[in-house]
Each structure stands twice: as C-alpha cells, then as structure tokens.
Amino acid sequence: MTRPAHQSVTIVDVAEAAGVSKSTAGRALAGAAEVSARTRDNVVRVAAELGYRPNQVARSMITGTTETVGVVIPEMSNRFFSAALQSIARTIRKHDYELLVSSTEGEPALERRSVEVLSTKRVDGLIVAPVGGADADHLRRLTEIGTALVLLDRPAPKATSASLVSVNNIEASRLAVDHLIGLGHRHIGIISEARPDSAPAGATELEPTAHWPSTLRLAGYMRAMTDAGLTVRPGHIAHSAYSSAASYAAATRLLRATPPVTAIYCTDNVLSAGAFAALQDSGRDCPGEVSLIGFDDHEWAPLVRPRLTVVAQPTEVIGITAAEELLAAIADPTRQPATHLLPARLITRDSTAPPGRAAAGG
Amino acid sequence: MTRPAHQSVTIVDVAEAAGVSKSTAGRALAGAAEVSARTRDNVVRVAAELGYRPNQVARSMITGTTETVGVVIPEMSNRFFSAALQSIARTIRKHDYELLVSSTEGEPALERRSVEVLSTKRVDGLIVAPVGGADADHLRRLTEIGTALVLLDRPAPKATSASLVSVNNIEASRLAVDHLIGLGHRHIGIISEARPDSAPAGATELEPTAHWPSTLRLAGYMRAMTDAGLTVRPGHIAHSAYSSAASYAAATRLLRATPPVTAIYCTDNVLSAGAFAALQDSGRDCPGEVSLIGFDDHEWAPLVRPRLTVVAQPTEVIGITAAEELLAAIADPTRQPATHLLPARLITRDSTAPPGRAAAGG
C-alpha cells in the first residue's frame, strides 16, 4: 500500500535550497544550539519560502520530545470523564501540547494496552484514570522509565511516584450526609459501588492514595453517621454495580428496608440516574416521603422535578489541576509527586427536605 | 531539559546483539520485504530476548504510517460528540489504530490549528466535525496532500474529496413533525439554530453536503408542514443561539406566539434542555396544553416528567460508519468519497399527545 506524500516540500528540499546537509537543516529548524545563528536564520527563511511544513514525527526524533500528552480514561461518554477531558484539553493547548486519548471501557487488559501503545508513541506524559482491580505494574513501570504520570480520580497504589488529582471523596460524602442529618434525617440509605466490608470501622485510616473513590465515599457516609451518633445499618447500605439499571434495583431494595429510610444518598452520577427513576416509579413522594441526593451536577439535575440536590465535583478544576501537574512533572523530572484532593460543593435544590410522613414509621 | 530515556533497550542494542546494522534491524522489525526471512527471524528473536519495545516514532519514520487517526470535534463534553467519539475509538481499536483527539470549542482558528498540528503529527487520516462559518481551505488542502478525511455530522463544501457521515437531517425533522401532525397539531413551533432565511422556499434543492445540519432540520420542518397543507408561520420559528439559556428564551417567546403553538420541536440536544426547562417553568401543562419533542436521546429524556419524546440519532452507528469509512480511505487512496446519511428514529414517550385545551384558542 502506498500513500501520497503527506507534504510536498520535504526537509531534503529545504536542505538543498539552503545548501546545507539534511541533518543540519533538521537541527536548524529544531533550534538546536550547535547550529550557528546565521545558518539557522538562512534555513528558516528558505523553509518559509518553500512552504515547508515541519514533520512532527521527524522533529520528535531530533528533539526527543513530542509536545503530546496521553489521557487514558475508562469511558469517553461518561459525563465526569468527558468534562474532565475537555478541561485537560483546554489547559494543555495553552501550553502548545496536544492530546492523545484512549478509552479502556473499564477493562484492565485494554488499559495495559492503551498505556503501552501511548508510551511507544512517546508521549511526554500520561494522565490515567485507572481501571483498577488488576495489578498496576504497567503504571509503575511507566514511572520507572521516566514518563510523567498523573492519576485522575482513582489511585494506583503501586505507582508511588505518580501524582493523584481527585475530589476529596470522604469530605464530599460528609457534605451530603451532614446536609441530610441537618434536615433531621436519621435513617439514611446509601447506594454504593463499594461493598460494605471495604470501608471497615477503622475508616479514619483510609488513605485517598490507596483506596477507590467508592470506598472513600462509603467511608465518608459511615463517619458522618457515626460522628452524629447515628447507627450505620447494613440494611441501609445498598451495593450496586456500575450501571443505571443496577442502581434502580438497589434503590428499590432501599425503599423496602426496615426500618424505612427517609433519605437516599447516591454516590455516583450513573447511580443517581437509576435511583431517581426508581423513586419516581415507586410512587413515593420526593422529598415529602423520601429525600434524594445525587453525586455530580448532571445536565438533568435541574431539569427533573423535584430538581435534584447534588454533591458536585469541581470537574473543570480537576482537569486543569491534572493537566498542570503533568506539565510541571514533564518540565521537571525531579519533581516530587503530589496529591491534590479538591473540595466538592453541595448544590441544594428541591429533592431534599426534612423527613415527613414516612419518618413517623421509622 | 533532559529526560530519562523512555525505554532502556534501544534499536541499537538489538542491532548489535543480532550482528546487523541499525537500519537492517529497524527494517526487520517493521517486516520490510527487502530483509531476508532468516535475518528477520533472528532480529525478532533477539529483540524479544532483550525485551525491546518498538519505538512508534522511529517505526513511523520507516514505514511511513502511524496507525493513528485524528478526530477533531467542537466539544468533547457535548453528548453527541462524546458518544460518537467513544464509538469511533472502539471501531478503530479493532483495527489496531489509536486516536489523537483535538477539540475546537467551535472556534474556526482552533480548528485550523488542530488540523495543522494533527497533520504534522502524520496521522493516517482525520475525522473532522467542522466548525463552519470560516473558509474550509485547510480541509481542502488536507485532502489535496493525500490525507484521508471523513466529515462527521457537518459538511465542508470546499473539501469535495472528503466523505460525509451524518444523520439524514431532513428526514429526521420530517419524522418529528409528521408525528406531531399525525396527533392533530396544526400550530407547531420550532426552535432552531438556523435563521429562517437559510432554508428558502426551494428547500427541495438543499444538499446535505452543502448545508448545515440546523439548516437541513429547519428545511425538513418546512417541507413536512407544507406537504401537509399547513402554513409555515415566521412567528413560529424561534431562532436560538447554541446554548440552553438561549433556547430557554426562544421557547418562552414561542409560548407567547399568536396564534398559540400547541407543540414545539427542538432541533438539537442542547436546545432541548433549555426548552424543557422553559416549558416546566411556564406552568403550561405538557402534553395537555403544549407537546414537546426533542432531538437526540439524552440520558435525562426518560428521567423527566413527562418523559420526553425525541428524534434519536443513531450516534453509535454514525461513529462506526465514520471510522470504517476512514479506514477504507486509508487502505485505498483511490477510493471515491461517499455520503452516508443514516436514518433517525422516533422514540415516543409522554411529552407528545393530541392538542388539548390550548388548541381551541388557536
């Protein structure tokens, strides 16, 4: 298979017209110090006259940098990740970097492959939201060979020299649960991807760099309940797989719990949609009988009735911070890894209110 | 600034261990025909023993291909584009291609820069959803220098050798408007990014490869109305900028139109959200007084009450088709450009019903 040349004027043409060797022309255009200013100016002028368009692949061979960063995320159509990606793209563009994106569909094997492929394309650094579950040796190796690495949203315990940028998940949960407790709720259900035993009693020892967001969010719920002197009931913790349908089922279980819950806290944007639909379909009045608080400020949160109260992640700031941390690590390979835990904020709308009629039976 | 080497074993190490020149080792690993099978096998074995990881940049220099395609879209966090991107990523990955993504934020200058940068990185082809408005010379040039180009969702009239993949916008509008007409509506408003004069009376001559989706959707509305013997009233065509807030204002204007509208058709997913909110806030019963039909099947369409009837684009198929068209064009540079107009489908929910009380006054 042959392809037409991607450009009509090559570095060879420039070199000939400028009367220098191909390698000198290449170095001159890359601004290398060993080329005299006079030669460089001449080559640059000739290149401009000929309409030469620098070939990035060739330039990478000369400069050893690519002006490209890679981003590996589980799913491009997930609202949190697509918004973070947009924010990362804006930030790195300001620094004349481009973005190479790969999605892993939540599959550890695809993540290993994505990291490997991006790494062989010689990106200057990577932002990865790890799939987890499997080993993270591929991420540790990446930092060992000197590739700058920033973890987005999720930790990778083995990649100790990577930075981490995420919301402060424990505090985000406390915001949500304290809001409900402040309204007078005592029987608060939670829908969580984490299993109850993943956030043990010693929840105070949980480290954001070692635990999954869902585990930290569950731990935050437990802490807020315990600190308020409320009982954490296993029957009020509904485990849900990461899908709207699973969350629908989990919310339906919670609505039948004994003692009855007067409020439900959903710990993720995908889970919030399923729980909202389940509450609508149950015929229970929200917030009259059951309050609902979601995670992430989705487009639909102010469109539904009642408008949804949520704990919002600072998605844009998370993207900016991850991008800036990565660019700093690229610029200074000796930079120490940092952990940025950004504050969530509560957006109070109409789906949360003091417990009403149903509470009397609780 | 020095960076540690991205890999410890280089092609030079492989060449030395295999007792061949560096260029022979490179050609052998690239599977070039001019290297004997015996040499190739030897080099491949040595490379495997040393744990050599091929350097994609170097390989691009040898093979002239990059196994990378670029995608340029206006906004990564727009639901349509993020879903299409996910679908493109899945499809090209099956063919061992990677994705280089750039977003243009709807700015012609950023689009030119994105295309230029991706092109100098030697992607094998590009999928672009053009911003439009400005000239499309950069896209025409791209195809002239032999880069495979597929246009996504939107045309670029000057890039005549590019393929186009989009929904059939005229037919999509007809689906929506015919649904409303079939329910008995006669006074149907439309919220459109296109200005009324952009879809002239001779709408039958509109070419999908020459007109913007919003223009085609407005033309489809006009055709459906005219074909049913209904009057197209300028006061029932509400122009809106591309934002939820602008659409909120446009819907509010439509709800005050004379004669009153009994149904509103929103021609885009961003516009649908604003119109839905405006209708909720107006206190008018939907669908009792005013029916509403949206565009694109957003996550929130089944969550709101009434659940939203929509015209859905086959987003996943659009992504797959664009990716396959591009891969085919990369494989065969002589391939003729094709136009794929994919059918939309109507998803009937609760926000559309026969005209009720308000219709009596119309």
Short mmCIF file of N, CA, C and O in Angstrom, two decimals, chain A residues 157-224:
data_model
loop_
_atom_site.label_atom_id
_atom_site.label_comp_id
_atom_site.label_asym_id
_atom_site.label_seq_id
_atom_site.Cartn_x
_atom_site.Cartn_y
_atom_site.Cartn_z
N PRO A 157 -2.09 2.17 43.71
CA PRO A 157 -1.17 2.07 44.85
C PRO A 157 0.27 1.73 44.47
O PRO A 157 1.20 2.20 45.11
N LYS A 158 0.47 0.94 43.41
CA LYS A 158 1.85 0.56 43.07
C LYS A 158 2.63 1.69 42.40
O LYS A 158 3.86 1.65 42.38
N ALA A 159 1.90 2.65 41.81
CA ALA A 159 2.59 3.72 41.10
C ALA A 159 2.88 4.85 42.07
O ALA A 159 2.27 5.92 42.03
N THR A 160 3.84 4.61 42.96
CA THR A 160 4.08 5.54 44.07
C THR A 160 4.68 6.86 43.63
O THR A 160 4.60 7.84 44.36
N SER A 161 5.26 6.91 42.43
CA SER A 161 5.85 8.18 42.01
C SER A 161 4.92 8.98 41.11
O SER A 161 5.33 9.94 40.47
N ALA A 162 3.63 8.57 41.07
CA ALA A 162 2.65 9.33 40.30
C ALA A 162 1.91 10.30 41.20
O ALA A 162 1.70 10.03 42.38
N SER A 163 1.49 11.43 40.65
CA SER A 163 0.63 12.34 41.38
C SER A 163 -0.82 11.87 41.26
O SER A 163 -1.16 11.10 40.36
N LEU A 164 -1.66 12.34 42.17
CA LEU A 164 -3.08 11.98 42.14
C LEU A 164 -3.91 13.26 42.24
O LEU A 164 -3.64 14.11 43.09
N VAL A 165 -4.90 13.39 41.35
CA VAL A 165 -5.82 14.52 41.41
C VAL A 165 -7.24 13.97 41.45
O VAL A 165 -7.66 13.27 40.53
N SER A 166 -7.94 14.27 42.52
CA SER A 166 -9.33 13.82 42.60
C SER A 166 -10.08 14.75 43.54
O SER A 166 -9.50 15.60 44.20
N VAL A 167 -11.40 14.56 43.58
CA VAL A 167 -12.17 15.27 44.59
C VAL A 167 -11.82 14.65 45.94
O VAL A 167 -11.36 13.51 46.01
N ASN A 168 -12.03 15.37 47.01
CA ASN A 168 -11.88 14.80 48.35
C ASN A 168 -13.14 13.99 48.63
O ASN A 168 -14.18 14.52 49.05
N ASN A 169 -13.06 12.69 48.37
CA ASN A 169 -14.26 11.85 48.39
C ASN A 169 -14.87 11.70 49.77
O ASN A 169 -16.10 11.67 49.91
N ILE A 170 -14.03 11.59 50.79
CA ILE A 170 -14.56 11.44 52.15
C ILE A 170 -15.34 12.70 52.55
O ILE A 170 -16.49 12.63 53.01
N GLU A 171 -14.74 13.85 52.28
CA GLU A 171 -15.41 15.11 52.63
C GLU A 171 -16.66 15.35 51.78
O GLU A 171 -17.64 15.94 52.25
N ALA A 172 -16.63 14.90 50.53
CA ALA A 172 -17.80 15.04 49.65
C ALA A 172 -18.99 14.29 50.25
O ALA A 172 -20.12 14.80 50.30
N SER A 173 -18.72 13.07 50.73
CA SER A 173 -19.80 12.29 51.35
C SER A 173 -20.28 12.95 52.64
O SER A 173 -21.48 12.95 52.94
N ARG A 174 -19.36 13.48 53.39
CA ARG A 174 -19.75 14.14 54.64
C ARG A 174 -20.68 15.31 54.33
O ARG A 174 -21.65 15.55 55.05
N LEU A 175 -20.35 16.07 53.29
CA LEU A 175 -21.21 17.19 52.88
C LEU A 175 -22.64 16.71 52.64
O LEU A 175 -23.61 17.33 53.11
N ALA A 176 -22.76 15.63 51.89
CA ALA A 176 -24.08 15.11 51.53
C ALA A 176 -24.81 14.62 52.77
O ALA A 176 -25.98 14.96 53.01
N VAL A 177 -24.14 13.80 53.57
CA VAL A 177 -24.81 13.16 54.71
C VAL A 177 -25.07 14.19 55.82
O VAL A 177 -26.14 14.18 56.44
N ASP A 178 -24.14 15.11 56.04
CA ASP A 178 -24.37 16.15 57.04
C ASP A 178 -25.56 17.03 56.65
O ASP A 178 -26.32 17.50 57.51
N HIS A 179 -25.72 17.27 55.34
CA HIS A 179 -26.88 18.03 54.86
C HIS A 179 -28.18 17.31 55.25
O HIS A 179 -29.11 17.93 55.79
N LEU A 180 -28.22 16.00 55.03
CA LEU A 180 -29.42 15.23 55.36
C LEU A 180 -29.64 15.17 56.87
O LEU A 180 -30.78 15.32 57.35
N ILE A 181 -28.56 14.97 57.62
CA ILE A 181 -28.68 14.93 59.08
C ILE A 181 -29.17 16.28 59.61
O ILE A 181 -30.03 16.35 60.49
N GLY A 182 -28.64 17.35 58.99
CA GLY A 182 -29.06 18.70 59.39
C GLY A 182 -30.54 18.94 59.16
O GLY A 182 -31.18 19.72 59.88
N LEU A 183 -31.10 18.26 58.16
CA LEU A 183 -32.53 18.39 57.88
C LEU A 183 -33.36 17.56 58.86
O LEU A 183 -34.59 17.69 58.88
N GLY A 184 -32.69 16.69 59.62
CA GLY A 184 -33.42 15.90 60.60
C GLY A 184 -33.50 14.41 60.28
O GLY A 184 -34.15 13.65 61.00
N HIS A 185 -32.85 14.00 59.19
CA HIS A 185 -32.91 12.58 58.82
C HIS A 185 -32.05 11.74 59.76
O HIS A 185 -30.97 12.16 60.17
N ARG A 186 -32.56 10.56 60.12
CA ARG A 186 -31.82 9.64 60.98
C ARG A 186 -31.59 8.30 60.26
O ARG A 186 -30.62 7.61 60.53
N HIS A 187 -32.50 7.98 59.36
CA HIS A 187 -32.41 6.71 58.63
C HIS A 187 -32.06 7.01 57.17
O HIS A 187 -32.93 7.28 56.35
N ILE A 188 -30.76 7.03 56.91
CA ILE A 188 -30.26 7.46 55.61
C ILE A 188 -29.65 6.28 54.87
O ILE A 188 -28.71 5.65 55.36
N GLY A 189 -30.22 5.99 53.71
CA GLY A 189 -29.68 4.89 52.90
C GLY A 189 -28.60 5.41 51.96
O GLY A 189 -28.55 6.60 51.63
N ILE A 190 -27.73 4.51 51.54
CA ILE A 190 -26.68 4.88 50.59
C ILE A 190 -26.63 3.83 49.49
O ILE A 190 -26.79 2.64 49.75
N ILE A 191 -26.45 4.31 48.25
CA ILE A 191 -26.24 3.39 47.12
C ILE A 191 -24.78 3.53 46.72
O ILE A 191 -24.32 4.62 46.39
N SER A 192 -24.06 2.43 46.79
CA SER A 192 -22.60 2.48 46.64
C SER A 192 -22.09 1.32 45.80
O SER A 192 -22.58 0.21 45.88
N GLU A 193 -21.10 1.65 44.99
CA GLU A 193 -20.41 0.60 44.23
C GLU A 193 -19.51 -0.23 45.15
O GLU A 193 -19.14 -1.35 44.80
N ALA A 194 -19.12 0.37 46.29
CA ALA A 194 -18.22 -0.34 47.21
C ALA A 194 -19.02 -1.32 48.06
O ALA A 194 -20.18 -1.06 48.39
N ARG A 195 -18.39 -2.43 48.42
CA ARG A 195 -19.04 -3.37 49.33
C ARG A 195 -18.83 -2.86 50.76
O ARG A 195 -17.78 -2.29 51.07
N PRO A 196 -19.84 -3.05 51.61
CA PRO A 196 -19.76 -2.51 52.98
C PRO A 196 -18.45 -2.88 53.68
O PRO A 196 -17.87 -2.05 54.37
N ASP A 197 -17.96 -4.10 53.48
CA ASP A 197 -16.76 -4.51 54.21
C ASP A 197 -15.48 -3.87 53.66
O ASP A 197 -14.41 -4.04 54.22
N SER A 198 -15.59 -3.11 52.56
CA SER A 198 -14.39 -2.46 52.01
C SER A 198 -14.07 -1.18 52.77
O SER A 198 -12.99 -0.63 52.65
N ALA A 199 -15.02 -0.66 53.53
CA ALA A 199 -14.78 0.54 54.34
C ALA A 199 -14.97 0.16 55.80
O ALA A 199 -16.02 0.41 56.38
N PRO A 200 -13.96 -0.45 56.39
CA PRO A 200 -14.10 -1.02 57.73
C PRO A 200 -14.26 0.06 58.79
O PRO A 200 -14.15 1.25 58.52
N ALA A 201 -14.48 -0.40 60.00
CA ALA A 201 -14.71 0.51 61.12
C ALA A 201 -13.57 1.51 61.27
O ALA A 201 -13.78 2.67 61.56
N GLY A 202 -12.35 1.03 61.03
CA GLY A 202 -11.19 1.93 61.14
C GLY A 202 -11.09 2.86 59.96
O GLY A 202 -10.03 3.06 59.38
N ALA A 203 -12.23 3.41 59.58
CA ALA A 203 -12.30 4.21 58.36
C ALA A 203 -11.43 5.45 58.43
O ALA A 203 -11.09 6.05 57.42
N THR A 204 -11.07 5.84 59.64
CA THR A 204 -10.23 7.03 59.78
C THR A 204 -8.84 6.81 59.18
O THR A 204 -8.13 7.77 58.90
N GLU A 205 -8.49 5.54 58.99
CA GLU A 205 -7.14 5.27 58.47
C GLU A 205 -7.11 5.20 56.94
O GLU A 205 -6.06 4.94 56.36
N LEU A 206 -8.25 5.37 56.29
CA LEU A 206 -8.28 5.25 54.84
C LEU A 206 -7.46 6.35 54.18
O LEU A 206 -7.62 7.52 54.48
N GLU A 207 -6.61 5.96 53.26
CA GLU A 207 -5.78 6.90 52.53
C GLU A 207 -6.32 7.08 51.11
O GLU A 207 -6.53 6.10 50.41
N PRO A 208 -6.52 8.33 50.66
CA PRO A 208 -7.02 8.55 49.30
C PRO A 208 -6.12 7.95 48.23
O PRO A 208 -6.57 7.61 47.14
N THR A 209 -4.82 7.81 48.55
CA THR A 209 -3.91 7.27 47.54
C THR A 209 -3.93 5.74 47.52
O THR A 209 -3.25 5.13 46.72
N ALA A 210 -4.71 5.14 48.43
CA ALA A 210 -4.71 3.68 48.49
C ALA A 210 -6.10 3.10 48.29
O ALA A 210 -6.25 1.89 48.12
N HIS A 211 -7.14 3.94 48.32
CA HIS A 211 -8.49 3.39 48.25
C HIS A 211 -9.30 4.00 47.10
O HIS A 211 -9.06 5.13 46.69
N TRP A 212 -10.21 3.23 46.63
CA TRP A 212 -11.05 3.59 45.50
C TRP A 212 -12.05 4.68 45.88
O TRP A 212 -12.48 4.72 47.03
N PRO A 213 -12.43 5.58 44.96
CA PRO A 213 -13.40 6.63 45.30
C PRO A 213 -14.66 6.09 45.96
O PRO A 213 -15.15 6.67 46.94
N SER A 214 -15.20 5.00 45.44
CA SER A 214 -16.45 4.50 46.00
C SER A 214 -16.25 4.04 47.45
O SER A 214 -17.14 4.23 48.29
N THR A 215 -15.09 3.47 47.75
CA THR A 215 -14.79 3.06 49.13
C THR A 215 -14.69 4.28 50.04
O THR A 215 -15.22 4.30 51.15
N LEU A 216 -14.02 5.32 49.54
CA LEU A 216 -13.86 6.54 50.33
C LEU A 216 -15.21 7.23 50.57
O LEU A 216 -15.49 7.75 51.64
N ARG A 217 -16.06 7.19 49.54
CA ARG A 217 -17.38 7.82 49.70
C ARG A 217 -18.22 7.07 50.72
O ARG A 217 -18.93 7.66 51.52
N LEU A 218 -18.13 5.75 50.68
CA LEU A 218 -18.85 4.94 51.67
C LEU A 218 -18.29 5.22 53.07
O LEU A 218 -19.05 5.36 54.05
N ALA A 219 -16.97 5.33 53.16
CA ALA A 219 -16.34 5.62 54.46
C ALA A 219 -16.80 6.98 54.98
O ALA A 219 -17.05 7.15 56.18
N GLY A 220 -16.92 7.96 54.07
CA GLY A 220 -17.37 9.29 54.47
C GLY A 220 -18.79 9.25 55.03
O GLY A 220 -19.11 9.93 56.02
N TYR A 221 -19.63 8.46 54.42
CA TYR A 221 -21.01 8.26 54.91
C TYR A 221 -20.98 7.68 56.32
O TYR A 221 -21.65 8.16 57.23
N MET A 222 -20.15 6.63 56.50
CA MET A 222 -20.09 5.97 57.81
C MET A 222 -19.58 6.93 58.89
O MET A 222 -20.12 6.99 59.99
N ARG A 223 -18.56 7.69 58.54
CA ARG A 223 -18.01 8.65 59.51
C ARG A 223 -19.04 9.69 59.90
O ARG A 223 -19.19 10.03 61.07
N ALA A 224 -19.73 10.24 58.89
CA ALA A 224 -20.72 11.29 59.19
C ALA A 224 -21.82 10.73 60.08
O ALA A 224 -22.27 11.40 61.02
#
